[in-house]
PDB file of C-alpha atoms in Angstrom:
ATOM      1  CA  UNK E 168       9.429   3.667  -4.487  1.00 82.00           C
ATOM      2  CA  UNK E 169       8.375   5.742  -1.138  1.00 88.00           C
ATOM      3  CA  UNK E 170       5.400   8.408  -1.047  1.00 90.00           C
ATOM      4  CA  UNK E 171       4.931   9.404   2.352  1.00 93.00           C
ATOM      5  CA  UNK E 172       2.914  12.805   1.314  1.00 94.00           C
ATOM      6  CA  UNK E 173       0.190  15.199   3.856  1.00 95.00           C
ATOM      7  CA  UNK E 174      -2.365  16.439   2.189  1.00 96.00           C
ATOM      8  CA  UNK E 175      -4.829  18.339   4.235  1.00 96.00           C
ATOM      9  CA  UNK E 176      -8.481  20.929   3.864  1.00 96.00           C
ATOM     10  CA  UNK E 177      -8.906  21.807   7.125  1.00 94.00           C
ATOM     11  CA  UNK E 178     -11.158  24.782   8.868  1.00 93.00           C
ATOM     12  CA  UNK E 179      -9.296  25.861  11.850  1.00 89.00           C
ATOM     13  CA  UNK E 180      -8.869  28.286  14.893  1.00 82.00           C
ATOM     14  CA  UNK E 181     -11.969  29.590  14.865  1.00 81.00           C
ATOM     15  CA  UNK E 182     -13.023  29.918  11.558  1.00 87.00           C
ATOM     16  CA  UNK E 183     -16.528  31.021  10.070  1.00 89.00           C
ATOM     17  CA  UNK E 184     -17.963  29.827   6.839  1.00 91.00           C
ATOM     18  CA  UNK E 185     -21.084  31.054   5.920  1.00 92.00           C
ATOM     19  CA  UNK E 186     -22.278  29.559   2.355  1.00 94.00           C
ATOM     20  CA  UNK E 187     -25.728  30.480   0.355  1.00 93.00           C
ATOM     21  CA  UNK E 188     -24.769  27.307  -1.433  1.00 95.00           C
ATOM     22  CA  UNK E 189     -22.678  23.759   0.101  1.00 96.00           C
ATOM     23  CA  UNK E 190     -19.491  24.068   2.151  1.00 96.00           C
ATOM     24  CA  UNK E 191     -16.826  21.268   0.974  1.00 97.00           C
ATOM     25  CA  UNK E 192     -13.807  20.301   2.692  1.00 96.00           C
ATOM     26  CA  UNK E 193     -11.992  17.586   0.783  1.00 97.00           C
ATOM     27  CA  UNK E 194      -8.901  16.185   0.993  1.00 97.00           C
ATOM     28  CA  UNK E 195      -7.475  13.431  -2.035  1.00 96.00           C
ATOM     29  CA  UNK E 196      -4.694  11.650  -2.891  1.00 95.00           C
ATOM     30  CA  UNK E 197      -4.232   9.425  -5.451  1.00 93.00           C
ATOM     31  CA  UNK E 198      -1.191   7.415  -6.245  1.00 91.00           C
ATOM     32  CA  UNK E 199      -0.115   4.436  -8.849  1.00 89.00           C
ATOM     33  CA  UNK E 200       3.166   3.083  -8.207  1.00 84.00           C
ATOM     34  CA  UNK E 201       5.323   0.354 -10.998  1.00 82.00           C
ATOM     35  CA  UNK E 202       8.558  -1.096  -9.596  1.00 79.00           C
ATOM     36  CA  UNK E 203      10.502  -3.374 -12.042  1.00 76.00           C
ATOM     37  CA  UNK E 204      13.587  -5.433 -11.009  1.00 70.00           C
ATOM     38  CA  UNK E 205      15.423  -7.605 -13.251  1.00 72.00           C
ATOM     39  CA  UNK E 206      18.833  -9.165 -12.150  1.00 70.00           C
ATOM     40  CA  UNK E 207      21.144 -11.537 -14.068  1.00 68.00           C
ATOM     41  CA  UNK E 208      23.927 -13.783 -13.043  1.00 68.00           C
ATOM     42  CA  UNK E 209      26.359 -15.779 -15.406  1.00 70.00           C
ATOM     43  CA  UNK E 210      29.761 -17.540 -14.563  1.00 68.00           C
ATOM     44  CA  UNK E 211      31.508 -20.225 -16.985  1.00 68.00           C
ATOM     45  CA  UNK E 212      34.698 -22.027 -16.390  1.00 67.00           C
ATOM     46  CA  UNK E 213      36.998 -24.793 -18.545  1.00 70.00           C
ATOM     47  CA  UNK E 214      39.324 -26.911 -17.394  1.00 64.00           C
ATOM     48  CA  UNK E 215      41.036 -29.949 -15.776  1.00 65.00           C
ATOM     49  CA  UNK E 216      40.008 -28.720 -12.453  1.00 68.00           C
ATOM     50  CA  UNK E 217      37.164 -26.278 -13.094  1.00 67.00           C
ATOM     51  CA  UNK E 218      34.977 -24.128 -10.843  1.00 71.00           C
ATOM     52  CA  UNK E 219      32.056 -21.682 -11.666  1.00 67.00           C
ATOM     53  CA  UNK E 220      29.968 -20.015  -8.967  1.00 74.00           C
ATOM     54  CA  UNK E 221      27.288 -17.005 -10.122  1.00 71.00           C
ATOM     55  CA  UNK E 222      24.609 -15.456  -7.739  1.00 73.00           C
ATOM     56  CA  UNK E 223      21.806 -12.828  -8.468  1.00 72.00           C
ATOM     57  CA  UNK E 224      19.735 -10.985  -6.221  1.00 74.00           C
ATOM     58  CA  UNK E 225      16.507  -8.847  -7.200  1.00 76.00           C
ATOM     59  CA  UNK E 226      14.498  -6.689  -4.596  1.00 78.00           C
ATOM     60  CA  UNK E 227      11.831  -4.255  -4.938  1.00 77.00           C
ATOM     61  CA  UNK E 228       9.711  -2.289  -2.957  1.00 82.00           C
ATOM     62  CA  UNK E 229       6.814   0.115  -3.044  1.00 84.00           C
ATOM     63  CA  UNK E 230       5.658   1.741  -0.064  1.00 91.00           C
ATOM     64  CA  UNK E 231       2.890   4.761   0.301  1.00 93.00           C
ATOM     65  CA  UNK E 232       2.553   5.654   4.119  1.00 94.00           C
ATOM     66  CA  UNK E 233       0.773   9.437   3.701  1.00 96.00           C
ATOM     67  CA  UNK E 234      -1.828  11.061   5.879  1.00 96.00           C
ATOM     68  CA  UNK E 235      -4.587  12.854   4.280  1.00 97.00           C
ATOM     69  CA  UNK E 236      -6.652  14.858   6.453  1.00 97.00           C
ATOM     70  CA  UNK E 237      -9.882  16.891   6.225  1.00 97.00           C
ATOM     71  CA  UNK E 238     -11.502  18.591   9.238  1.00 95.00           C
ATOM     72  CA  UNK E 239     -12.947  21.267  10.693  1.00 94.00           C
ATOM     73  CA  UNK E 240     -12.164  21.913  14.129  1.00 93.00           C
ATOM     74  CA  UNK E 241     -13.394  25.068  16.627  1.00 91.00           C
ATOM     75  CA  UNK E 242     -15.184  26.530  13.433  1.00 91.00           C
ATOM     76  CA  UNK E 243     -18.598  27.603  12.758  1.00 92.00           C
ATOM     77  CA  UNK E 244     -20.229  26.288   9.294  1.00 94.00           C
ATOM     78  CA  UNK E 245     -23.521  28.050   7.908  1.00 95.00           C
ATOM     79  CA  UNK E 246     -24.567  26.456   4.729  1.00 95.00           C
ATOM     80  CA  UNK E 247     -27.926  26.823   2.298  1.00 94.00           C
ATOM     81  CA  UNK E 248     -27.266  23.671   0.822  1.00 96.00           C
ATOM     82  CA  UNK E 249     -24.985  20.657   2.221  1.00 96.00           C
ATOM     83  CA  UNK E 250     -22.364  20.165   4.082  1.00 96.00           C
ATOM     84  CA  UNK E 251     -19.495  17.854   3.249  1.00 97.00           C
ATOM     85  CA  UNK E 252     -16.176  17.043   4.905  1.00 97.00           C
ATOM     86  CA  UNK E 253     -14.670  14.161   2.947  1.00 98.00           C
ATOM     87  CA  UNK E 254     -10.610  12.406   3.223  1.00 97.00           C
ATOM     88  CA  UNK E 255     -10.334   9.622   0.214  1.00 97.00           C
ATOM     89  CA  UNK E 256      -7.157   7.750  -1.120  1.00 96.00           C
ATOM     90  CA  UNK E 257      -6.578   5.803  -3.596  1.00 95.00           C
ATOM     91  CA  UNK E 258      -3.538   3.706  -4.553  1.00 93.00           C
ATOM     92  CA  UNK E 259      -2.769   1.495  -6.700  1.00 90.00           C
ATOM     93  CA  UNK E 260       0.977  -0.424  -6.393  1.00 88.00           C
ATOM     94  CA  UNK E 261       2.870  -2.948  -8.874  1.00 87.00           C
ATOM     95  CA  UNK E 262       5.656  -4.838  -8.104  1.00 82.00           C
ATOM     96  CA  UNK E 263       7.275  -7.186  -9.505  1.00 80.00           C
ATOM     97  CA  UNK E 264      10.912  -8.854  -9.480  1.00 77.00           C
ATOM     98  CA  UNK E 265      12.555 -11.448 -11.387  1.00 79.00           C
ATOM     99  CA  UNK E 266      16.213 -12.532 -11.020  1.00 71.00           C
ATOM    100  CA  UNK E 267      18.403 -15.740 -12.955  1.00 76.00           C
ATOM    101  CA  UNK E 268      22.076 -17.061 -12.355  1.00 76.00           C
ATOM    102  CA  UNK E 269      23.744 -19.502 -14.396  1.00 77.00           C
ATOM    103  CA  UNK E 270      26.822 -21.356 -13.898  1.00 74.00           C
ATOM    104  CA  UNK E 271      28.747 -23.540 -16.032  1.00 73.00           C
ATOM    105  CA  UNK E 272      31.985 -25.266 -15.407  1.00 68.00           C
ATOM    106  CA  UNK E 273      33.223 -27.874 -18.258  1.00 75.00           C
ATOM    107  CA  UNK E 274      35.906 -30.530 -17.310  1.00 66.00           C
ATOM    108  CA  UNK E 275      35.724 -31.989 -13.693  1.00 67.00           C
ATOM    109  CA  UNK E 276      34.585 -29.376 -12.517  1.00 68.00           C
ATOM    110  CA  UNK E 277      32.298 -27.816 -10.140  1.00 76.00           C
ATOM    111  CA  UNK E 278      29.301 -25.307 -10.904  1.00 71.00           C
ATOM    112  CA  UNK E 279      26.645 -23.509  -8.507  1.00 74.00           C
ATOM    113  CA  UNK E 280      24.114 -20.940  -9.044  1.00 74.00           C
ATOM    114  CA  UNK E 281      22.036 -19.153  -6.793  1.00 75.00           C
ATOM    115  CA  UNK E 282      19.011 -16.514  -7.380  1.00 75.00           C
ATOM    116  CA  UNK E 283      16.935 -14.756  -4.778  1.00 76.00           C
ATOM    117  CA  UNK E 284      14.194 -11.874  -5.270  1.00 78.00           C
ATOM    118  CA  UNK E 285      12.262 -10.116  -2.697  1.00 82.00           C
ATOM    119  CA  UNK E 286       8.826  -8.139  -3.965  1.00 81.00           C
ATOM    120  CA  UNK E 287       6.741  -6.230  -1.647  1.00 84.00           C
ATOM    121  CA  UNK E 288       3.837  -4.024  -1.782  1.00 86.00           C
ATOM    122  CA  UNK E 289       3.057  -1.792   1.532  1.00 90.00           C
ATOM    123  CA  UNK E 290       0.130   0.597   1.938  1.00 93.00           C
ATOM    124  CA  UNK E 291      -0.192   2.034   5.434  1.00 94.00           C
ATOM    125  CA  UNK E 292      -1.957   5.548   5.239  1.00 96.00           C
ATOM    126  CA  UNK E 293      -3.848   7.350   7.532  1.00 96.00           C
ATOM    127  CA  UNK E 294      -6.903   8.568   6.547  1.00 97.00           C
ATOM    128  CA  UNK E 295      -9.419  10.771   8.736  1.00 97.00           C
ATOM    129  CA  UNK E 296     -12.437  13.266   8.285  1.00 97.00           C
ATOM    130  CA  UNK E 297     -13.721  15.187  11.448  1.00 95.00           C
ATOM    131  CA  UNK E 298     -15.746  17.897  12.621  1.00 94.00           C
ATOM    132  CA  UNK E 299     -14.603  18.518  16.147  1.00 92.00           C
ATOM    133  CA  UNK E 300     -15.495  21.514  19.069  1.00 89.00           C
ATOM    134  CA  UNK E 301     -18.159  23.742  16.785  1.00 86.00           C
ATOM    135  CA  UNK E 302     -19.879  24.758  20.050  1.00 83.00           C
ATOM    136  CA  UNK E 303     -23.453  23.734  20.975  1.00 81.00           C
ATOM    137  CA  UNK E 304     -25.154  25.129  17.548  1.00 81.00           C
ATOM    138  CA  UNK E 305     -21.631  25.287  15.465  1.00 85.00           C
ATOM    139  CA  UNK E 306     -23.108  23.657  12.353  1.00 93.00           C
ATOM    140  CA  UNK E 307     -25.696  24.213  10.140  1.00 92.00           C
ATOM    141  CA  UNK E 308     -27.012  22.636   6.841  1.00 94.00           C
ATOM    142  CA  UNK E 309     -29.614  23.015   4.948  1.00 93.00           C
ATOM    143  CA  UNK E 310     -29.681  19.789   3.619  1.00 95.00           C
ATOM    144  CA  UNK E 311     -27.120  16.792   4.482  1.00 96.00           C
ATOM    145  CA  UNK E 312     -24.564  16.894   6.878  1.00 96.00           C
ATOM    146  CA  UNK E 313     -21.850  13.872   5.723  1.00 96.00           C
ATOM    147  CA  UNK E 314     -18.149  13.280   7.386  1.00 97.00           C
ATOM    148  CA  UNK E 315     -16.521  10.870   5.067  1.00 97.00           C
ATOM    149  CA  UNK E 316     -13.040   8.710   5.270  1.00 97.00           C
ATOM    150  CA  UNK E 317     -12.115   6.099   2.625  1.00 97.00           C
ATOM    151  CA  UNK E 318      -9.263   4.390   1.548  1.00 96.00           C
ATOM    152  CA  UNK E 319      -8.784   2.341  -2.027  1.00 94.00           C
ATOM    153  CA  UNK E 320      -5.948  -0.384  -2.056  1.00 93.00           C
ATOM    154  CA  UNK E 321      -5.123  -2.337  -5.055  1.00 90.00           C
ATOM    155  CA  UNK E 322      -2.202  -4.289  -5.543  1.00 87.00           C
ATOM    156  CA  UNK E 323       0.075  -6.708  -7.460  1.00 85.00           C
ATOM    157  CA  UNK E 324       2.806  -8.444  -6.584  1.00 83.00           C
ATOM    158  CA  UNK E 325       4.743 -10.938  -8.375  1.00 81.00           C
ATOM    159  CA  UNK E 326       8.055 -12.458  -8.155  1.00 80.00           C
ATOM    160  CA  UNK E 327      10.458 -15.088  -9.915  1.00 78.00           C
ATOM    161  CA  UNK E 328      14.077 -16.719  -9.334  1.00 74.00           C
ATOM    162  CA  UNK E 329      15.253 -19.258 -11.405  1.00 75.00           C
ATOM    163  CA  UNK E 330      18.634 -20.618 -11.165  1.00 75.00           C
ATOM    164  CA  UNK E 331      20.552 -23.476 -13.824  1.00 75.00           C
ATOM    165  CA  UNK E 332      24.349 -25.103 -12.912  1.00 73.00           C
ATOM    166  CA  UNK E 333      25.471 -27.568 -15.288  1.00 74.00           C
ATOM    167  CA  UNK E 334      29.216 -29.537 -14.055  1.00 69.00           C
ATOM    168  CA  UNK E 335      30.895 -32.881 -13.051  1.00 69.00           C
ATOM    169  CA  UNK E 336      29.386 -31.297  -9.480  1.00 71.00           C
ATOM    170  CA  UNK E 337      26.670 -28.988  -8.640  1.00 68.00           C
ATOM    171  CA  UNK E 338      24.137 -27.521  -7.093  1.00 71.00           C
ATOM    172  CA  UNK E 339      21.745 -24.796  -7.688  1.00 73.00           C
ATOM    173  CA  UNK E 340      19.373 -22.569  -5.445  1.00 76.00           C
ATOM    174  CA  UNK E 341      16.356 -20.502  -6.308  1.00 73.00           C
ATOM    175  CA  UNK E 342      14.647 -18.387  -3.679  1.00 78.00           C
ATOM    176  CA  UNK E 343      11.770 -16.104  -3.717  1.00 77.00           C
ATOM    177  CA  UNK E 344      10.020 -13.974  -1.486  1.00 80.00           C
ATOM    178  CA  UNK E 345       6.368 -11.926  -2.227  1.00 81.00           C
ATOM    179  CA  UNK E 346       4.681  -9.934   0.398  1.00 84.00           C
ATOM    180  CA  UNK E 347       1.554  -7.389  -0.028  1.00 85.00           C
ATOM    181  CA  UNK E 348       0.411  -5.770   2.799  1.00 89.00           C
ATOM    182  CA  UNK E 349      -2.712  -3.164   3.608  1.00 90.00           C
ATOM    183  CA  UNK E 350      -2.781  -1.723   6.939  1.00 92.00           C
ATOM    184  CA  UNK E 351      -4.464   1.550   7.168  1.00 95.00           C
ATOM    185  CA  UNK E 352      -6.018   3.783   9.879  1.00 96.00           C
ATOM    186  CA  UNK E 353      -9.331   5.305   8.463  1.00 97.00           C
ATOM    187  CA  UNK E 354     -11.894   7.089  10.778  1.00 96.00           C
ATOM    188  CA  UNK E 355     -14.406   9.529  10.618  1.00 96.00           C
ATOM    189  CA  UNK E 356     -15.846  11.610  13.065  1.00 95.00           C
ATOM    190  CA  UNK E 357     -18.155  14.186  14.971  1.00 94.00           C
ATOM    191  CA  UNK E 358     -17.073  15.258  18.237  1.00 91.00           C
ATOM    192  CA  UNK E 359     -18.282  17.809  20.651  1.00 89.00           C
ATOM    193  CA  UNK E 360     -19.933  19.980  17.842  1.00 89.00           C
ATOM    194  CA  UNK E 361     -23.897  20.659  18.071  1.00 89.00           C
ATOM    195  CA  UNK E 362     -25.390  19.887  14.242  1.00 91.00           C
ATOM    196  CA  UNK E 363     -28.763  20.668  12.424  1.00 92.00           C
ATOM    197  CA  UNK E 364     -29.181  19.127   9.234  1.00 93.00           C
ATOM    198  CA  UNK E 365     -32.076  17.254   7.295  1.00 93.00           C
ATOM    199  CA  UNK E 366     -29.369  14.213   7.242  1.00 94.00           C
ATOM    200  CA  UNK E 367     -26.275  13.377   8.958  1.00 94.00           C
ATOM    201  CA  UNK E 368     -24.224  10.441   7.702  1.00 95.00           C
ATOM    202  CA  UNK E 369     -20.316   9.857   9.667  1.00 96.00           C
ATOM    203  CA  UNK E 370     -18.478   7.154   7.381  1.00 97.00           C
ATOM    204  CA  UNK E 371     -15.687   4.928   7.222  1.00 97.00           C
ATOM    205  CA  UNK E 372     -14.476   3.012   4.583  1.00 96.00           C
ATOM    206  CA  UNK E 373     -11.512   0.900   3.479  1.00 94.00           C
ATOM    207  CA  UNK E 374     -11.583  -1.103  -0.034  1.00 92.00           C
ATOM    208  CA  UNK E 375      -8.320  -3.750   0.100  1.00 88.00           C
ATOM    209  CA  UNK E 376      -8.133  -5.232  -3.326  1.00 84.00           C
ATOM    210  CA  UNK E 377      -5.460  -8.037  -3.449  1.00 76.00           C
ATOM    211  CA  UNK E 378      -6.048  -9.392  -6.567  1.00 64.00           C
ATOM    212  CA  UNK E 379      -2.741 -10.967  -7.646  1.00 64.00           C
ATOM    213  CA  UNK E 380       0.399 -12.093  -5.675  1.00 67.00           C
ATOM    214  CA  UNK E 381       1.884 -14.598  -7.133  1.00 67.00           C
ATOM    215  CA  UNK E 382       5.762 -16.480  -6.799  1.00 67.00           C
ATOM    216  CA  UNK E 383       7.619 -19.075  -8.961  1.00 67.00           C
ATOM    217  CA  UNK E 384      10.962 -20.098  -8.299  1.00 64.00           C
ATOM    218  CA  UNK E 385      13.246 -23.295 -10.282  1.00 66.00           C
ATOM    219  CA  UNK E 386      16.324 -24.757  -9.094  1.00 64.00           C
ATOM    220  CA  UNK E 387      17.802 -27.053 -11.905  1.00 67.00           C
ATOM    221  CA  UNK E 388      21.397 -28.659 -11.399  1.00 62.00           C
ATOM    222  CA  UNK E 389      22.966 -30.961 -14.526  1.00 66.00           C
ATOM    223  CA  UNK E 390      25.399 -32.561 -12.360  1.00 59.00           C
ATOM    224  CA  UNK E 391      26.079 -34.959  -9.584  1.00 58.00           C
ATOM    225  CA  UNK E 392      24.179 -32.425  -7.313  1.00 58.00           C
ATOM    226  CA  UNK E 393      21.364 -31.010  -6.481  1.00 60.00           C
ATOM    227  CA  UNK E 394      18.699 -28.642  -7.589  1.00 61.00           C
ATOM    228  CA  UNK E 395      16.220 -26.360  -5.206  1.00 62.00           C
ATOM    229  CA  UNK E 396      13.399 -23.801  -5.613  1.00 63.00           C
ATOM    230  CA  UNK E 397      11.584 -22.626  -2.943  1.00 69.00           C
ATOM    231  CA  UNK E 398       8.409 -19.438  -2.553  1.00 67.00           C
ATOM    232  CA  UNK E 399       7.054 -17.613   0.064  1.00 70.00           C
ATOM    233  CA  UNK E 400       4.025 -15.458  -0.709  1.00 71.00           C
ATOM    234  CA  UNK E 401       2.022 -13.544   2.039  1.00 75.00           C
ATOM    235  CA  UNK E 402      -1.042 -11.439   2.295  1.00 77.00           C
ATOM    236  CA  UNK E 403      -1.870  -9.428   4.962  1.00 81.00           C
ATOM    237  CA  UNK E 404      -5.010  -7.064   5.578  1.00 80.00           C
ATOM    238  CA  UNK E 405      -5.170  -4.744   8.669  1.00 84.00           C
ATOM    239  CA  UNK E 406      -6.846  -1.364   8.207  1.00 90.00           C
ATOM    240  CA  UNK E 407      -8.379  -0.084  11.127  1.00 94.00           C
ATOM    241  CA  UNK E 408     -11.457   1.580  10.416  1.00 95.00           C
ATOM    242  CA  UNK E 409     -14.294   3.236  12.963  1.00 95.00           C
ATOM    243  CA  UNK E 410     -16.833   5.757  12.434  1.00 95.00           C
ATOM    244  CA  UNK E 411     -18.287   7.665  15.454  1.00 92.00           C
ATOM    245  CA  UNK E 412     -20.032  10.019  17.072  1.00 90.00           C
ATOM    246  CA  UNK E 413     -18.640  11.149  19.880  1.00 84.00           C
ATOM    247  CA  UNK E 414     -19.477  13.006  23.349  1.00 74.00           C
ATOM    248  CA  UNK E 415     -20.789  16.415  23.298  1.00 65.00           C
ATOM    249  CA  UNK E 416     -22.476  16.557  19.906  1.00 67.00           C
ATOM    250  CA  UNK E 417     -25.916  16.132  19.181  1.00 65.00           C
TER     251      UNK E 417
END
């Protein structure tokens, strides 16, 4: 699963908005993603000389890379009330993967199995609220002035391989692989634009929630042989987040 949407609420190109009431400029997106993978893999052979080999392999993937914007840029604002100019997403991403091979082989005989899975969850939006060039008295609010930017990530990831021979001689392999990563750019901003307002608040937030990533992996062999699992399960968290005021505005 891939969502790489732009949603934007911008005031642009010299725009004027003149409100008894509040001005709002908001931009959302909100997103819950479920991948699923199962996989399966069964061999059996009989004989004097017997061989069974059966491998399964079980990936899946959400990603969400979007850019939601809101801004006003080279505009003049008037408003009775407040003034808000707000960029939020939210996303919420499941994953999870589980594959099995069996192999049997009856007689003298050989058998080996083999399972692998690779789960990941990736958020990597960007996320920005500005008010940029308004001129030297380009904004007015009766009340609040705010320039908001947030970003939501919550995420599961789980993943299993399991893998069974059974044989004179064998060996048997399970493999799994779980990765959840947040690493999103989320800023907010008020650049070369004069502003009068009761209250001005510029900021930036980003919520990573990484509650559950979890891997389990088994490797039996009934056999002269040998039996291996091994996991690897990662986090990482990188969102870049700043909140500014920048030159020319006061």
């Amino acid at each position: 699963n891939t969502i790489t949407n732009t949603v934007a609420a911008e005031a642009l190109a010299g725009s004027s908005l003149t409100a008894g009431g509040a001005i709002d400029i908001l931009a959302n997106q909100s997103t819950n993603l479920l991948a699923t993978e199962v996989g399966a893999a069964v061999a059996f052979a009989a004989g004097a000389w017997a061989g069974a080999v059966s491998v399964g392999t079980t990936e899946a993937n959400n990603t969400v890379a979007s850019t939601v914007r809101a801004q006003s840029d080279s505009s003049q604002l008037r408003a009775g009330t407040s003034i808000t100019i707000n960029a939020t997403s939210a996303d919420i991403v499941v994953a999870k993967g589980t594959d099995a091979s069996v192999s049997a082989a009856i007689g003298l005989s050989i058998a080996a199995s083999g399972s692998g899975a690779d789960i990941q969850n990736s958020v990597r939006n960007t996320v920005v609220a500005g008010l940029t060039n308004a001129g030297a008295n380009g904004v007015s609010a009766g009340t609040d002035l705010s320039v908001l930017a947030s970003q939501t990530t919550a995420m599961q990831v789980e993943v299993g391989a399991y893998s069974l021979s059974a044989g004179l001689i064998g060996s048997s392999t399970g493999i799994g692989k779980a990765t959840g990563i947040a690493a999103s750019n989320v800023g907010a901003s008020i650049d070369g634009s004069g502003v009068s307002a009761r209250d001005v608040t510029v900021h930036a937030t980003a919520l990573d929630y990484l509650p559950s990533i979890k891997g389990s992996t088994i490797g039996v062999s009934v056999s002269l042989g040998v039996g291996f699992g091994g996991v690897d399960v990662s986090s990482q968290l990188g969102s870049n987040v700043s909140a500014r005021i920048g030159a020319g505005s006061r």
